[in-house]
Every structure is written in structure tokens, then in C-alpha cells.
Amino acid sequence: MHGVVFNGERELELMQFEDPTPDAHDVVIEMKASGMCGSDLHQYRRPKGQAQASGIPMREGPVIAGHEPCGVVVAAGSAVGAREAHIGQRVMVHHYQGCTQCNHCRSGWQQLCQEVPVKVYGNNAHGGHANYLKVPANTLVALPDELSFAAGAAIACGSGTAYSALRRMNLSGNDTIAIFGQGPVGLAATQYAKAMGAKVIALDVSKQRLDRAKAFGADAVIDPGSNDPVNAIKDLTHGRYADLALDTSSNPDARLNAIRSTKVWGTMCFVGEGGSVHIDVSPHLLRRQLTLVASWTFSNIIQADCARFSVERGIDVDKLFTHRWRLDQAGEAYQLFDKQVDGKGVFLM
């Protein structure tokens, strides 16, 4: 089979690998869709021979990229029961593997395992930008028949991350939320926040992305490059500021502005990977009784719930995708994605 490998410094290649065969507790998935996520760019851009910005140690040798896998089970190991997986089953992957036995793992948060180095499929273990993917059966999340494979790929990271962050902030229809960054995760947050009944203020420096945010239901859009975003949010909320703010951009200025544009007693959430922010604790946090939280992806239970919510609310997850690619177009696909001015891309197999 062929798989996409990031070599660093914006170089990648389509390499040949042996087709995987399942060990006792594994399954092999025939890939149908593998999404492109903004955190992929940390690996794509990283200096050669250096670990990516997220700090997860790389393993020796080439690793297939792609952590938004979705496909069909085509082989199962001898210890995989029918309730875990069956041939022909449509599945997403919760793209982490920990020790499987600690409280974090047993509650569906394998990425938070403290007992062993966590495998992150598409990062330090082979991922979905390939024809086949071998993963433990306990990483599978069923894909509802109503959702396309591409939609499942989006929910497997970007859209699921947005949904989980909104749940972590307890978003309701009473709230106004400011979403900084309208890339794939930010746009998904706009899509889900509207479905949850909130008023959404979308921010980005790209007119193209702001236009898409409007099409996804944003009540107001702001270009921080042309306006003071904090004052703009103050005006839009009649001096009250946003009940909630979410940063998906990783930009230091955007992160600080998200904090500054959140109301007294409000909640601000970090989602974007990497980067930094300088916070003046007393005026930005203490004097405003602000709740500051971070949200890293989701549990396998929340991933399944995101899929259910998408079906029941009739959310067009496929609308996120502006580009659909073949694996042999990976070079062109990531060159375009690297500019971060357009929507989401997906490899279809």
C-alpha cells in the first residue's frame, strides 16, 4: 500500500508500505476518507529531525500521517469479538492508544494516559493517509449510516474537537460566543454553536474564511486585522462582552484578545495547538473572575455523541470540505493547506 509521510520542512512523499495484518486485538480498516487537520501542519513544517510543536515524541523511521481516519473494517484479530467490530462495519477511529487500564483510558480518554507513552495515530504511529490502517479494536467508534465517510473523518478530530470544547464550556442558547479563528476547527465550532442555539461572533483575518462563517450562520463577523476585536465585540454585545470565547487559532494576539473580550464571570477556552500567550493575571483574570479552560480533542464517548448530534440536528458536516484529494495529490494538497486561507481538505480512497 501507499502512505503519505511528512519529512519536515514542508516536504512529504508517498511511500510504499506492506499491507497491515491484524494482531489478536487489532482490526484493519480499508480507508475511505482521511481528513486534513490544522495540527498536521506542525509536523509538515517542523525542522527535519525535530519533534513537532505538540511535544509528542516521534518514533524512529517513516510514519504515515493523518489522524482523522474513517473507513470499513476488512480484517479482525483472533481476540476481537463481534460486539467490538465486524467485517464490513463503517467506523471512525479515536486516534489514541494508552495503557487501556488506567482510569483515563477506561473512561475513554486514552490520550490522557499517564502510565505509558501514548500512541497518536498519524503522529507517532501510522495514520490514515494510506490505503489501510491497523488499530486496536478498542479505538473504533461506529459511524452512523446517515453520515458520509468524509463527515466521519471530520468528526474524528476537527469537528469533534470543536463540539467537545463547546460542551466543556457548557454552551447554551442563552450565550453569545466569540470564536477566534475560522479555519476547519473554528468553522465547525460556528456550525455546532449555532445548532446549539447560541449567538456567534466569528473572527478571522481571511475574508474568504469570514464569508464561509457567514454562510455557516455566524451572526456577526470581525476581521481583527482591520478592527479592534475587543471593542468590536463590546459594541456587538452592548457593552457586556461575550459570555464565552474560544480560540482555535494559536495566535498569541488572538488568544489574549479572546480573554479580554470575555465578560466578567465569563469563560474562555483554548483549543489551538502550539504557540504561547502572555497573560497579565490580575487585570485579565482575577479582577474579572474569569474561568480559563483548555480542551484537547475528546473522549471516544464524546466522539460518538458528536456523530449522534450531527445526525439528529441535520448538521451538514460535509459542507466543511472545500477540497477533496487523492493520495497521489498530497503534495499539492498540503501546499494549499499550508497557506491557511481556505477550508478543510480530505483524502478520499
Short mmCIF file of C-alpha atoms in Angstrom, two decimals:
data_model
loop_
_atom_site.label_atom_id
_atom_site.label_comp_id
_atom_site.label_asym_id
_atom_site.label_seq_id
_atom_site.Cartn_x
_atom_site.Cartn_y
_atom_site.Cartn_z
CA MET A 1 0.00 0.00 0.00
CA HIS A 2 0.99 3.67 -0.20
CA GLY A 3 1.08 6.19 2.64
CA VAL A 4 1.86 9.90 2.99
CA VAL A 5 4.92 10.66 5.13
CA PHE A 6 5.96 14.11 6.37
CA ASN A 7 9.73 14.57 6.12
CA GLY A 8 9.76 18.03 7.71
CA GLU A 9 10.38 21.49 6.29
CA ARG A 10 7.27 21.24 4.10
CA GLU A 11 8.46 18.10 2.32
CA LEU A 12 6.39 14.95 2.06
CA GLU A 13 6.42 11.81 -0.02
CA LEU A 14 4.12 8.97 -0.94
CA MET A 15 5.95 5.88 0.30
CA GLN A 16 5.26 2.18 -0.16
CA PHE A 17 4.49 0.02 2.89
CA GLU A 18 3.49 -3.58 3.49
CA ASP A 19 -0.25 -4.08 3.77
CA PRO A 20 -1.03 -4.46 7.51
CA THR A 21 -2.33 -7.66 9.08
CA PRO A 22 -4.14 -7.60 12.44
CA ASP A 23 -2.66 -8.86 15.68
CA ALA A 24 -5.03 -10.55 18.13
CA HIS A 25 -6.72 -7.39 19.43
CA ASP A 26 -6.44 -5.32 16.26
CA VAL A 27 -8.52 -4.60 13.20
CA VAL A 28 -7.51 -3.48 9.73
CA ILE A 29 -9.54 -0.68 8.19
CA GLU A 30 -9.78 -0.07 4.47
CA MET A 31 -9.55 3.70 4.40
CA LYS A 32 -12.36 5.60 2.72
CA ALA A 33 -11.61 9.13 3.95
CA SER A 34 -8.75 10.74 5.85
CA GLY A 35 -9.11 14.38 6.84
CA MET A 36 -6.51 17.13 6.89
CA CYS A 37 -6.27 18.88 10.27
CA GLY A 38 -4.51 22.11 11.21
CA SER A 39 -2.32 20.27 13.73
CA ASP A 40 -0.89 18.27 10.79
CA LEU A 41 0.87 21.47 9.76
CA HIS A 42 3.09 21.32 12.86
CA GLN A 43 4.59 18.09 11.51
CA TYR A 44 4.55 19.27 7.91
CA ARG A 45 6.50 22.44 8.80
CA ARG A 46 8.78 21.13 11.53
CA PRO A 47 12.57 21.19 11.07
CA LYS A 48 13.88 17.84 9.88
CA GLY A 49 14.80 15.51 12.71
CA GLN A 50 12.91 17.56 15.32
CA ALA A 51 9.81 16.62 17.34
CA GLN A 52 6.69 18.57 16.47
CA ALA A 53 5.40 21.56 18.42
CA SER A 54 2.89 19.46 20.38
CA GLY A 55 5.80 17.80 22.20
CA ILE A 56 4.76 14.22 21.45
CA PRO A 57 7.98 12.27 20.82
CA MET A 58 8.42 10.90 17.33
CA ARG A 59 9.31 7.28 16.72
CA GLU A 60 12.17 6.05 14.53
CA GLY A 61 11.56 5.63 10.82
CA PRO A 62 8.84 6.91 8.50
CA VAL A 63 5.36 7.34 9.96
CA ILE A 64 2.20 7.61 7.87
CA ALA A 65 0.38 10.88 8.52
CA GLY A 66 -3.32 11.52 9.04
CA HIS A 67 -5.21 11.42 12.36
CA GLU A 68 -8.77 11.73 11.04
CA PRO A 69 -9.33 8.16 9.76
CA CYS A 70 -12.63 6.75 8.59
CA GLY A 71 -13.36 3.57 6.67
CA VAL A 72 -14.58 -0.01 6.71
CA VAL A 73 -13.31 -2.94 8.78
CA VAL A 74 -11.85 -5.56 6.43
CA ALA A 75 -9.96 -7.80 8.88
CA ALA A 76 -10.10 -8.54 12.60
CA GLY A 77 -7.72 -10.27 15.00
CA SER A 78 -8.47 -13.57 16.70
CA ALA A 79 -9.39 -11.91 20.04
CA VAL A 80 -11.74 -9.30 18.57
CA GLY A 81 -15.34 -10.13 19.45
CA ALA A 82 -18.32 -9.41 17.24
CA ARG A 83 -19.52 -6.67 19.61
CA GLU A 84 -16.18 -4.87 19.23
CA ALA A 85 -16.03 -4.95 15.44
CA HIS A 86 -17.23 -6.93 12.47
CA ILE A 87 -16.19 -7.17 8.85
CA GLY A 88 -17.89 -4.51 6.76
CA GLN A 89 -18.56 -2.19 9.71
CA ARG A 90 -18.34 1.55 8.98
CA VAL A 91 -16.07 3.14 11.58
CA MET A 92 -14.22 6.20 12.74
CA VAL A 93 -11.09 5.93 14.88
CA HIS A 94 -10.46 7.56 18.26
CA HIS A 95 -6.86 8.10 17.27
CA TYR A 96 -5.10 7.39 20.58
CA GLN A 97 -3.89 4.35 22.48
CA GLY A 98 -2.74 4.39 26.10
CA CYS A 99 -2.32 1.58 28.62
CA THR A 100 -6.09 0.79 28.27
CA GLN A 101 -6.41 0.03 32.02
CA CYS A 102 -5.98 3.31 33.93
CA ASN A 103 -8.96 5.50 34.82
CA HIS A 104 -8.30 7.88 31.94
CA CYS A 105 -8.19 5.07 29.39
CA ARG A 106 -11.18 3.24 30.83
CA SER A 107 -13.26 6.43 30.71
CA GLY A 108 -12.49 6.93 27.02
CA TRP A 109 -9.69 9.49 27.37
CA GLN A 110 -6.75 7.36 26.27
CA GLN A 111 -4.81 10.46 25.18
CA LEU A 112 -4.57 11.47 28.86
CA CYS A 113 -2.94 8.19 29.94
CA GLN A 114 -0.04 8.79 32.37
CA GLU A 115 1.13 5.18 32.54
CA VAL A 116 2.72 4.62 29.12
CA PRO A 117 3.81 6.76 26.16
CA VAL A 118 0.59 7.40 24.26
CA LYS A 119 0.34 6.33 20.65
CA VAL A 120 -1.21 9.01 18.46
CA TYR A 121 -2.18 7.52 15.12
CA GLY A 122 -0.93 9.77 12.33
CA ASN A 123 1.69 11.25 14.63
CA ASN A 124 3.97 8.69 16.30
CA ALA A 125 2.11 5.67 14.90
CA HIS A 126 0.85 5.02 11.38
CA GLY A 127 -2.23 7.06 10.50
CA GLY A 128 -4.96 7.31 7.91
CA HIS A 129 -3.30 8.90 4.87
CA ALA A 130 -2.94 5.42 3.35
CA ASN A 131 -4.93 2.61 1.78
CA TYR A 132 -5.19 0.64 5.04
CA LEU A 133 -4.80 1.29 8.76
CA LYS A 134 -4.23 -1.18 11.60
CA VAL A 135 -5.51 -0.07 15.03
CA PRO A 136 -6.66 -1.75 18.26
CA ALA A 137 -10.35 -2.62 18.14
CA ASN A 138 -10.98 -0.53 21.26
CA THR A 139 -10.20 2.66 19.31
CA LEU A 140 -13.17 2.20 16.96
CA VAL A 141 -16.23 4.43 17.04
CA ALA A 142 -19.20 3.41 14.91
CA LEU A 143 -20.06 5.70 12.00
CA PRO A 144 -23.83 6.21 11.64
CA ASP A 145 -25.21 5.25 8.24
CA GLU A 146 -26.57 8.79 7.81
CA LEU A 147 -23.04 10.28 7.77
CA SER A 148 -20.58 10.10 4.88
CA PHE A 149 -17.04 8.79 5.35
CA ALA A 150 -15.77 12.35 4.87
CA ALA A 151 -18.06 13.58 7.66
CA GLY A 152 -16.77 10.78 9.87
CA ALA A 153 -13.21 11.87 9.17
CA ALA A 154 -14.04 15.44 10.24
CA ILE A 155 -15.69 14.24 13.46
CA ALA A 156 -12.63 12.05 14.14
CA CYS A 157 -10.71 15.20 15.05
CA GLY A 158 -11.53 18.74 13.87
CA SER A 159 -15.31 18.78 14.23
CA GLY A 160 -15.20 16.54 17.29
CA THR A 161 -12.68 18.89 18.91
CA ALA A 162 -14.97 21.87 18.31
CA TYR A 163 -18.01 20.01 19.66
CA SER A 164 -16.14 18.84 22.76
CA ALA A 165 -14.89 22.35 23.56
CA LEU A 166 -18.41 23.79 23.34
CA ARG A 167 -19.64 21.08 25.69
CA ARG A 168 -16.75 21.75 28.07
CA MET A 169 -17.83 25.41 28.23
CA ASN A 170 -21.48 24.41 28.82
CA LEU A 171 -22.65 26.49 25.87
CA SER A 172 -26.40 27.16 25.76
CA GLY A 173 -28.88 29.07 23.66
CA ASN A 174 -28.65 31.95 26.14
CA ASP A 175 -25.00 32.59 25.27
CA THR A 176 -23.05 34.80 22.90
CA ILE A 177 -19.77 33.16 21.93
CA ALA A 178 -16.80 34.76 20.16
CA ILE A 179 -14.85 32.23 18.11
CA PHE A 180 -11.34 33.35 17.19
CA GLY A 181 -10.14 31.65 14.00
CA GLN A 182 -12.42 30.28 11.29
CA GLY A 183 -10.23 27.52 9.97
CA PRO A 184 -11.68 23.99 9.97
CA VAL A 185 -12.00 23.74 13.78
CA GLY A 186 -13.28 27.28 14.25
CA LEU A 187 -15.79 26.91 11.43
CA ALA A 188 -17.02 23.62 12.89
CA ALA A 189 -17.41 25.42 16.23
CA THR A 190 -19.50 28.08 14.49
CA GLN A 191 -21.61 25.33 12.91
CA TYR A 192 -22.22 23.46 16.17
CA ALA A 193 -22.68 26.59 18.31
CA LYS A 194 -25.45 27.75 16.00
CA ALA A 195 -27.08 24.32 16.20
CA MET A 196 -26.97 24.64 20.00
CA GLY A 197 -28.83 27.95 19.77
CA ALA A 198 -26.04 30.40 20.62
CA LYS A 199 -25.31 33.77 19.05
CA VAL A 200 -21.96 33.51 17.28
CA ILE A 201 -19.37 36.20 16.60
CA ALA A 202 -16.74 34.80 14.21
CA LEU A 203 -13.26 36.30 13.88
CA ASP A 204 -10.55 35.75 11.27
CA VAL A 205 -8.13 37.81 9.17
CA SER A 206 -9.14 35.95 6.00
CA LYS A 207 -12.12 37.41 4.13
CA GLN A 208 -12.67 34.04 2.49
CA ARG A 209 -12.98 32.36 5.87
CA LEU A 210 -15.23 35.09 7.23
CA ASP A 211 -17.51 34.67 4.21
CA ARG A 212 -17.75 30.98 4.98
CA ALA A 213 -18.52 31.73 8.63
CA LYS A 214 -21.46 33.87 7.49
CA ALA A 215 -22.66 31.02 5.29
CA PHE A 216 -22.43 28.72 8.33
CA GLY A 217 -24.72 31.00 10.33
CA ALA A 218 -22.41 33.40 12.19
CA ASP A 219 -24.46 36.36 13.48
CA ALA A 220 -21.53 38.77 13.08
CA VAL A 221 -18.01 38.58 11.68
CA ILE A 222 -14.93 40.61 12.61
CA ASP A 223 -11.56 40.98 10.87
CA PRO A 224 -9.05 41.64 13.70
CA GLY A 225 -6.60 42.97 11.11
CA SER A 226 -8.94 45.84 10.28
CA ASN A 227 -10.72 46.40 13.61
CA ASP A 228 -10.01 46.32 17.32
CA PRO A 229 -11.70 42.96 18.04
CA VAL A 230 -12.24 43.64 21.74
CA ASN A 231 -14.05 46.92 21.12
CA ALA A 232 -15.98 45.39 18.23
CA ILE A 233 -17.22 42.57 20.47
CA LYS A 234 -18.05 45.11 23.19
CA ASP A 235 -20.18 47.07 20.68
CA LEU A 236 -21.92 43.95 19.37
CA THR A 237 -22.86 42.90 22.91
CA HIS A 238 -23.98 46.38 24.06
CA GLY A 239 -21.02 46.73 26.39
CA ARG A 240 -21.43 43.33 28.00
CA TYR A 241 -18.72 41.42 26.09
CA ALA A 242 -19.04 37.75 25.10
CA ASP A 243 -20.33 35.18 27.57
CA LEU A 244 -17.83 32.69 26.15
CA ALA A 245 -14.77 32.91 23.92
CA LEU A 246 -12.98 30.14 22.08
CA ASP A 247 -9.55 30.39 20.49
CA THR A 248 -8.77 27.94 17.70
CA SER A 249 -6.02 30.00 16.07
CA SER A 250 -2.98 29.52 18.37
CA ASN A 251 -2.12 33.17 17.62
CA PRO A 252 -0.81 34.97 20.74
CA ASP A 253 -2.71 38.19 19.99
CA ALA A 254 -5.92 36.30 19.25
CA ARG A 255 -5.60 34.34 22.48
CA LEU A 256 -5.17 37.48 24.56
CA ASN A 257 -8.00 39.26 22.74
CA ALA A 258 -10.24 36.27 23.37
CA ILE A 259 -9.56 36.66 27.10
CA ARG A 260 -10.06 40.44 27.00
CA SER A 261 -13.35 40.17 25.11
CA THR A 262 -14.91 37.72 27.60
CA LYS A 263 -17.32 39.20 30.13
CA VAL A 264 -16.86 39.32 33.90
CA TRP A 265 -17.67 35.83 35.23
CA GLY A 266 -17.30 34.51 31.66
CA THR A 267 -15.38 31.51 30.33
CA MET A 268 -12.58 31.43 27.76
CA CYS A 269 -11.30 28.19 26.23
CA PHE A 270 -8.03 27.34 24.44
CA VAL A 271 -8.20 24.76 21.65
CA GLY A 272 -5.48 25.70 19.12
CA GLU A 273 -2.25 23.70 19.46
CA GLY A 274 1.20 25.20 19.99
CA GLY A 275 2.25 28.80 20.43
CA SER A 276 2.08 30.92 23.55
CA VAL A 277 0.27 33.83 25.18
CA HIS A 278 1.27 36.41 27.79
CA ILE A 279 -1.45 36.99 30.39
CA ASP A 280 -1.40 39.77 32.96
CA VAL A 281 -3.11 37.72 35.63
CA SER A 282 -4.68 40.39 37.81
CA PRO A 283 -6.45 42.59 35.21
CA HIS A 284 -7.12 39.82 32.70
CA LEU A 285 -8.27 37.07 35.06
CA LEU A 286 -8.51 37.79 38.78
CA ARG A 287 -10.27 41.14 38.67
CA ARG A 288 -12.86 39.71 36.28
CA GLN A 289 -13.48 36.33 37.96
CA LEU A 290 -12.71 34.71 34.60
CA THR A 291 -12.75 30.95 34.09
CA LEU A 292 -9.94 29.85 31.80
CA VAL A 293 -10.06 26.28 30.45
CA ALA A 294 -8.30 24.14 27.89
CA SER A 295 -9.83 21.43 25.75
CA TRP A 296 -7.77 18.76 23.97
CA THR A 297 -9.81 16.78 21.46
CA PHE A 298 -12.44 14.49 23.08
CA SER A 299 -13.17 11.08 24.53
CA ASN A 300 -14.44 8.23 22.37
CA ILE A 301 -17.84 8.71 24.07
CA ILE A 302 -17.97 12.38 23.07
CA GLN A 303 -16.85 11.44 19.55
CA ALA A 304 -19.83 9.10 19.25
CA ASP A 305 -22.10 11.77 20.74
CA CYS A 306 -20.86 14.34 18.21
CA ALA A 307 -21.84 11.95 15.42
CA ARG A 308 -25.27 11.41 17.02
CA PHE A 309 -25.80 15.16 17.46
CA SER A 310 -24.84 15.78 13.83
CA VAL A 311 -27.40 13.24 12.61
CA GLU A 312 -30.22 14.31 14.91
CA ARG A 313 -29.78 18.04 14.23
CA GLY A 314 -29.28 17.52 10.49
CA ILE A 315 -25.85 19.19 10.50
CA ASP A 316 -24.19 19.17 7.09
CA VAL A 317 -20.67 18.22 8.20
CA ASP A 318 -19.64 17.66 4.57
CA LYS A 319 -20.18 21.38 3.96
CA LEU A 320 -16.89 21.99 5.79
CA PHE A 321 -14.88 20.49 2.93
CA THR A 322 -13.71 22.79 0.17
CA HIS A 323 -11.22 20.33 -1.34
CA ARG A 324 -11.26 16.58 -1.94
CA TRP A 325 -7.99 14.93 -2.92
CA ARG A 326 -6.44 11.61 -3.93
CA LEU A 327 -3.40 10.35 -2.02
CA ASP A 328 -1.18 10.99 -5.03
CA GLN A 329 -2.14 14.68 -4.79
CA ALA A 330 -0.81 15.03 -1.23
CA GLY A 331 1.97 17.44 -2.20
CA GLU A 332 -0.45 19.86 -3.85
CA ALA A 333 -2.99 19.39 -1.07
CA TYR A 334 -0.62 20.36 1.75
CA GLN A 335 0.93 23.24 -0.19
CA LEU A 336 -2.54 24.77 -0.41
CA PHE A 337 -3.49 23.89 3.18
CA ASP A 338 -0.24 25.46 4.41
CA LYS A 339 -1.50 28.89 3.30
CA GLN A 340 -4.38 28.62 5.82
CA VAL A 341 -6.76 30.83 3.88
CA ASP A 342 -9.26 28.23 2.68
CA GLY A 343 -11.46 25.48 4.11
CA LYS A 344 -10.90 21.86 5.01
CA GLY A 345 -9.43 19.16 2.79
CA VAL A 346 -9.91 15.40 2.80
CA PHE A 347 -8.29 12.46 1.04
CA LEU A 348 -10.84 10.06 -0.44
CA MET A 349 -9.85 6.48 -1.23
#
